[in-house]
């Protein structure tokens, strides 16, 4: 299991997909709820890697960079798909949209705050789900 590997080797792991899974060194798994099928194209992982490396270079902890980076990447993809359709979504447009996403997050939601209980929320508006926590006993 992804969570077992992350715990055994004390790493943060991402499994990119329809709902990207983030596994943390404590063995927990989180499912990102942003993004869309139009992002299943070449180069999207490269864009995500760039976002994650930029966040890590800014001094964020790995788990925090993963949570925020995956969320922002998916949100940028959602914005591009809303403007261009899923077939018109490409990595270059998502990369361009990331800056707009950071601006939105900085202007309206000064800081993404994650509360760990059964769910993790972004603090966006009326508790929009960002990542859903999947406890080990439920297959995490």
Coordinates of N, CA and C in Angstrom, one line a residue:
X1 N 0.8 -1.2 0.0 CA 0.0 0.0 0.0 C 0.9 1.2 0.0
X2 N 0.3 2.3 -0.6 CA 1.0 3.6 -0.6 C 1.3 4.1 0.8
X3 N 0.3 4.0 1.7 CA 0.5 4.5 3.0 C 1.5 3.7 3.8
X4 N 1.6 2.4 3.6 CA 2.6 1.6 4.2 C 4.0 2.0 3.8
X5 N 4.2 2.2 2.5 CA 5.5 2.6 1.9 C 5.9 4.0 2.5
X6 N 5.0 5.0 2.5 CA 5.3 6.3 3.0 C 5.7 6.2 4.4
X7 N 5.0 5.4 5.2 CA 5.3 5.3 6.6 C 6.7 4.5 6.8
X8 N 6.9 3.4 6.1 CA 8.1 2.7 6.3 C 9.3 3.5 5.9
X9 N 9.3 4.3 4.8 CA 10.4 5.0 4.4 C 10.4 6.5 4.8
X10 N 9.4 6.9 5.6 CA 9.2 8.2 6.1 C 9.3 9.3 5.0
X11 N 8.5 9.1 4.0 CA 8.4 10.0 2.9 C 7.0 10.5 2.7
X12 N 6.9 11.6 1.9 CA 5.6 12.0 1.4 C 5.5 11.6 0.0
X13 N 4.4 10.9 -0.4 CA 4.2 10.3 -1.7 C 3.0 10.8 -2.3
X14 N 3.0 11.0 -3.7 CA 1.8 11.4 -4.4 C 1.6 10.3 -5.4
X15 N 0.3 10.0 -5.6 CA -0.1 9.1 -6.7 C -1.1 9.9 -7.5
X16 N -0.6 10.5 -8.6 CA -1.4 11.4 -9.4 C -2.5 10.6 -10.2
X17 N -3.7 11.2 -10.1 CA -4.8 10.5 -10.8 C -6.0 11.4 -10.7
X18 N -7.2 10.8 -11.0 CA -8.4 11.6 -10.9 C -8.6 12.3 -9.6
X19 N -8.3 11.7 -8.5 CA -8.2 12.3 -7.2 C -6.9 12.0 -6.6
X20 N -5.9 12.9 -6.9 CA -4.5 12.6 -6.5 C -4.5 12.2 -5.0
X21 N -3.7 11.2 -4.7 CA -3.6 10.7 -3.3 C -2.3 11.2 -2.8
X22 N -2.3 11.7 -1.6 CA -1.1 12.1 -0.9 C -0.9 11.2 0.4
X23 N 0.2 10.5 0.4 CA 0.5 9.7 1.6 C 1.5 10.3 2.4
X24 N 1.4 10.4 3.7 CA 2.3 11.0 4.6 C 3.1 10.0 5.4
X25 N 4.2 10.5 6.0 CA 5.1 9.6 6.8 C 4.4 8.9 8.0
X26 N 3.3 9.5 8.4 CA 2.5 8.9 9.6 C 1.5 7.9 9.1
X27 N 1.6 7.6 7.8 CA 0.7 6.5 7.3 C -0.7 6.9 6.8
X28 N -1.0 8.2 6.8 CA -2.3 8.6 6.4 C -2.3 9.0 4.9
X29 N -3.5 8.8 4.3 CA -3.7 9.2 2.9 C -4.7 10.2 2.8
X30 N -4.5 11.2 1.9 CA -5.4 12.3 1.6 C -5.7 12.3 0.1
X31 N -7.0 12.6 -0.2 CA -7.4 12.6 -1.6 C -7.8 14.0 -2.0
X32 N -7.1 14.5 -3.0 CA -7.4 15.9 -3.5 C -8.7 15.9 -4.3
X33 N -9.5 16.9 -4.1 CA -10.8 17.0 -4.8 C -10.8 18.0 -5.9
X34 N -9.7 18.6 -6.2 CA -9.7 19.5 -7.4 C -9.1 18.8 -8.6
X35 N -9.3 19.3 -9.7 CA -8.7 18.7 -11.0 C -9.9 18.1 -11.8
X36 N -9.6 17.6 -13.0 CA -10.6 17.1 -13.8 C -9.9 16.2 -14.9
X37 N -10.8 15.4 -15.6 CA -10.2 14.4 -16.6 C -9.4 15.1 -17.7
X38 N -9.7 16.4 -18.0 CA -9.0 17.1 -19.0 C -7.5 17.2 -18.7
X39 N -7.1 16.9 -17.5 CA -5.7 17.1 -17.0 C -4.9 15.8 -17.3
X40 N -5.6 14.8 -17.8 CA -4.9 13.5 -18.1 C -4.1 13.6 -19.4
X41 N -3.1 14.5 -19.4 CA -2.4 14.7 -20.7 C -0.9 14.9 -20.3
X42 N -0.1 14.7 -21.3 CA 1.4 14.9 -21.2 C 1.7 16.2 -20.7
X43 N 2.7 16.3 -19.8 CA 3.2 17.5 -19.2 C 2.6 18.0 -17.9
X44 N 1.4 17.4 -17.6 CA 0.7 17.8 -16.3 C 1.6 17.5 -15.1
X45 N 2.2 16.3 -15.1 CA 3.0 16.0 -14.0 C 4.2 16.9 -13.9
X46 N 4.7 17.3 -15.0 CA 5.9 18.3 -15.0 C 5.5 19.6 -14.4
X47 N 4.3 20.0 -14.7 CA 3.8 21.3 -14.1 C 3.6 21.1 -12.6
X48 N 3.0 20.0 -12.2 CA 2.8 19.7 -10.7 C 4.2 19.6 -10.0
X49 N 5.2 19.0 -10.7 CA 6.5 18.9 -10.1 C 7.1 20.3 -9.9
X50 N 6.9 21.2 -10.8 CA 7.4 22.5 -10.7 C 6.8 23.3 -9.6
X51 N 5.5 23.1 -9.4 CA 4.8 23.8 -8.3 C 5.3 23.3 -7.0
X52 N 5.4 21.9 -6.9 CA 5.9 21.3 -5.6 C 7.3 21.8 -5.3
X53 N 8.2 21.8 -6.3 CA 9.6 22.2 -6.0 C 9.6 23.7 -5.6
X54 N 8.8 24.5 -6.2 CA 8.8 25.9 -5.8 C 8.4 26.1 -4.4
X55 N 7.3 25.3 -4.0 CA 6.9 25.4 -2.6 C 7.9 24.9 -1.6
X56 N 8.6 23.8 -2.0 CA 9.6 23.3 -1.1 C 10.8 24.2 -1.0
X57 N 11.1 24.9 -2.1 CA 12.2 25.8 -2.1 C 11.9 27.1 -1.3
X58 N 10.6 27.4 -1.1 CA 10.2 28.5 -0.3 C 10.2 28.2 1.2
X59 N 10.5 26.9 1.5 CA 10.7 26.5 2.9 C 9.5 25.7 3.5
X60 N 8.5 25.4 2.7 CA 7.4 24.6 3.3 C 7.9 23.2 3.6
X61 N 7.2 22.6 4.6 CA 7.4 21.2 4.9 C 6.8 20.4 3.7
X62 N 7.4 19.2 3.5 CA 7.0 18.4 2.3 C 5.5 18.1 2.3
X63 N 4.9 17.7 3.4 CA 3.5 17.3 3.4 C 2.6 18.6 3.1
X64 N 3.0 19.7 3.6 CA 2.3 21.0 3.4 C 2.4 21.4 1.9
X65 N 3.6 21.3 1.3 CA 3.8 21.6 -0.1 C 3.0 20.7 -1.0
X66 N 2.9 19.4 -0.6 CA 2.1 18.4 -1.3 C 0.6 18.8 -1.3
X67 N 0.1 19.0 -0.1 CA -1.3 19.4 0.0 C -1.7 20.6 -0.8
X68 N -0.9 21.7 -0.6 CA -1.2 23.0 -1.2 C -0.9 22.9 -2.7
X69 N 0.2 22.3 -3.0 CA 0.6 22.3 -4.5 C -0.4 21.5 -5.3
X70 N -0.8 20.3 -4.8 CA -1.7 19.5 -5.5 C -3.1 20.2 -5.6
X71 N -3.5 20.8 -4.6 CA -4.8 21.6 -4.6 C -4.7 22.7 -5.6
X72 N -3.7 23.5 -5.6 CA -3.5 24.6 -6.5 C -3.4 24.2 -8.0
X73 N -2.7 23.1 -8.2 CA -2.5 22.5 -9.6 C -3.9 22.1 -10.1
X74 N -4.6 21.4 -9.3 CA -6.0 20.9 -9.7 C -6.9 22.1 -9.9
X75 N -6.8 23.1 -9.1 CA -7.7 24.3 -9.2 C -7.4 25.0 -10.5
X76 N -6.1 25.1 -10.8 CA -5.7 25.7 -12.1 C -6.2 24.9 -13.3
X77 N -6.2 23.6 -13.2 CA -6.7 22.8 -14.2 C -8.2 23.0 -14.4
X78 N -8.9 23.1 -13.2 CA -10.4 23.4 -13.3 C -10.7 24.7 -13.9
X79 N -9.9 25.7 -13.6 CA -10.1 27.0 -14.2 C -9.9 26.9 -15.8
X80 N -8.8 26.3 -16.2 CA -8.5 26.1 -17.6 C -9.6 25.4 -18.3
X81 N -10.1 24.3 -17.7 CA -11.2 23.5 -18.3 C -12.5 24.3 -18.4
X82 N -12.7 25.2 -17.4 CA -13.9 26.0 -17.4 C -13.9 27.0 -18.6
X83 N -12.7 27.5 -18.9 CA -12.5 28.5 -19.9 C -12.4 27.8 -21.3
X84 N -11.7 26.6 -21.4 CA -11.4 26.1 -22.7 C -12.0 24.7 -23.0
X85 N -12.7 24.1 -22.0 CA -13.2 22.8 -22.1 C -12.1 21.8 -21.8
X86 N -12.5 20.6 -21.5 CA -11.5 19.6 -21.1 C -10.6 19.2 -22.2
X87 N -11.1 19.2 -23.4 CA -10.2 18.9 -24.6 C -9.3 20.0 -24.9
X88 N -9.6 21.2 -24.5 CA -8.7 22.3 -24.7 C -7.8 22.6 -23.5
X89 N -7.8 21.7 -22.5 CA -6.9 21.8 -21.4 C -5.6 21.2 -21.7
X90 N -4.5 22.0 -21.5 CA -3.2 21.5 -21.8 C -2.2 22.0 -20.7
X91 N -1.1 21.3 -20.6 CA -0.2 21.6 -19.5 C 0.3 23.1 -19.5
X92 N 0.6 23.6 -20.7 CA 1.0 25.0 -20.8 C 0.0 26.0 -20.2
X93 N -1.3 25.7 -20.5 CA -2.3 26.6 -20.0 C -2.5 26.5 -18.5
X94 N -2.3 25.3 -18.0 CA -2.4 25.1 -16.5 C -1.2 25.8 -15.9
X95 N -0.1 25.7 -16.4 CA 1.1 26.4 -15.9 C 0.9 27.9 -15.8
X96 N 0.3 28.4 -16.9 CA 0.0 29.8 -17.0 C -1.1 30.2 -15.9
X97 N -2.0 29.4 -15.7 CA -3.1 29.6 -14.7 C -2.7 29.6 -13.3
X98 N -1.6 28.9 -13.0 CA -1.1 28.8 -11.6 C -0.9 30.2 -10.9
X99 N -0.3 31.1 -11.7 CA -0.1 32.4 -11.1 C -1.4 33.1 -10.7
X100 N -2.5 32.9 -11.5 CA -3.8 33.5 -11.2 C -4.4 32.8 -10.0
X101 N -4.1 31.5 -9.9 CA -4.6 30.8 -8.7 C -4.0 31.3 -7.4
X102 N -2.6 31.4 -7.5 CA -1.9 31.9 -6.3 C -2.5 33.3 -5.9
X103 N -2.7 34.2 -6.9 CA -3.3 35.5 -6.6 C -4.6 35.4 -5.9
X104 N -5.5 34.5 -6.4 CA -6.8 34.3 -5.8 C -6.7 33.9 -4.4
X105 N -5.8 32.9 -4.2 CA -5.7 32.3 -2.8 C -5.1 33.4 -1.9
X106 N -4.1 34.2 -2.4 CA -3.5 35.2 -1.5 C -4.5 36.3 -1.2
X107 N -5.3 36.7 -2.2 CA -6.2 37.8 -2.0 C -7.4 37.5 -1.1
X108 N -8.0 36.3 -1.3 CA -9.2 36.0 -0.7 C -9.1 35.0 0.5
X109 N -8.0 34.3 0.5 CA -7.8 33.3 1.6 C -6.4 33.3 2.0
X110 N -6.0 34.3 2.7 CA -4.7 34.6 3.1 C -3.8 33.4 3.3
X111 N -4.4 32.4 3.9 CA -3.6 31.2 4.2 C -4.5 30.0 4.1
X112 N -4.1 28.9 3.5 CA -4.9 27.7 3.5 C -4.7 27.0 4.9
X113 N -5.8 26.8 5.6 CA -5.7 26.2 6.9 C -6.3 24.8 6.8
X114 N -5.6 23.8 7.3 CA -6.0 22.5 7.2 C -6.4 22.0 8.6
X115 N -7.6 21.5 8.8 CA -8.0 20.9 10.1 C -8.1 19.4 9.9
X116 N -7.4 18.7 10.7 CA -7.5 17.2 10.5 C -8.4 16.7 11.5
X117 N -9.5 16.1 11.0 CA -10.5 15.3 11.8 C -10.8 14.2 10.9
X118 N -12.1 14.1 10.4 CA -12.4 13.2 9.4 C -12.2 13.8 8.0
X119 N -12.2 15.1 7.9 CA -11.9 15.8 6.7 C -10.9 16.9 6.8
X120 N -10.3 17.2 5.8 CA -9.4 18.4 5.8 C -10.1 19.4 4.9
X121 N -10.2 20.6 5.5 CA -10.8 21.7 4.7 C -9.8 22.8 4.4
X122 N -10.1 23.5 3.4 CA -9.1 24.6 3.0 C -9.4 25.9 3.6
X123 N -10.6 26.1 4.3 CA -10.9 27.4 4.8 C -11.5 28.2 3.7
X124 N -11.8 27.6 2.5 CA -12.3 28.4 1.4 C -13.8 28.5 1.5
X125 N -14.3 29.8 1.6 CA -15.7 30.0 1.7 C -16.4 29.2 2.7
X126 N -17.4 28.4 2.2 CA -18.2 27.6 3.2 C -17.7 26.2 3.3
X127 N -16.5 26.1 3.7 CA -15.9 24.8 4.0 C -15.8 23.8 2.8
X128 N -15.4 24.4 1.7 CA -15.3 23.5 0.5 C -14.2 22.5 0.7
X129 N -14.5 21.2 0.4 CA -13.6 20.2 0.7 C -12.4 20.3 -0.3
X130 N -11.2 20.2 0.2 CA -10.0 20.2 -0.6 C -9.5 18.8 -0.6
X131 N -9.2 18.3 0.5 CA -8.7 16.9 0.6 C -9.6 16.1 1.6
X132 N -9.8 14.9 1.3 CA -10.6 14.1 2.2 C -9.6 13.1 2.9
X133 N -9.7 13.0 4.2 CA -8.9 12.1 4.9 C -9.4 10.7 4.9
X134 N -8.6 9.7 4.6 CA -9.1 8.3 4.5 C -8.3 7.5 5.6
X135 N -8.9 7.2 6.7 CA -8.2 6.5 7.8 C -7.8 5.1 7.3
X136 N -6.8 4.6 7.9 CA -6.2 3.3 7.6 C -7.3 2.2 7.6
X137 N -8.2 2.2 8.5 CA -9.2 1.1 8.6 C -10.2 1.2 7.5
X138 N -10.2 2.3 6.7 CA -11.1 2.3 5.6 C -10.3 2.1 4.3
X139 N -9.1 1.6 4.4 CA -8.4 1.3 3.2 C -7.3 2.3 2.8
X140 N -7.0 3.3 3.7 CA -6.1 4.3 3.4 C -4.7 4.0 3.2

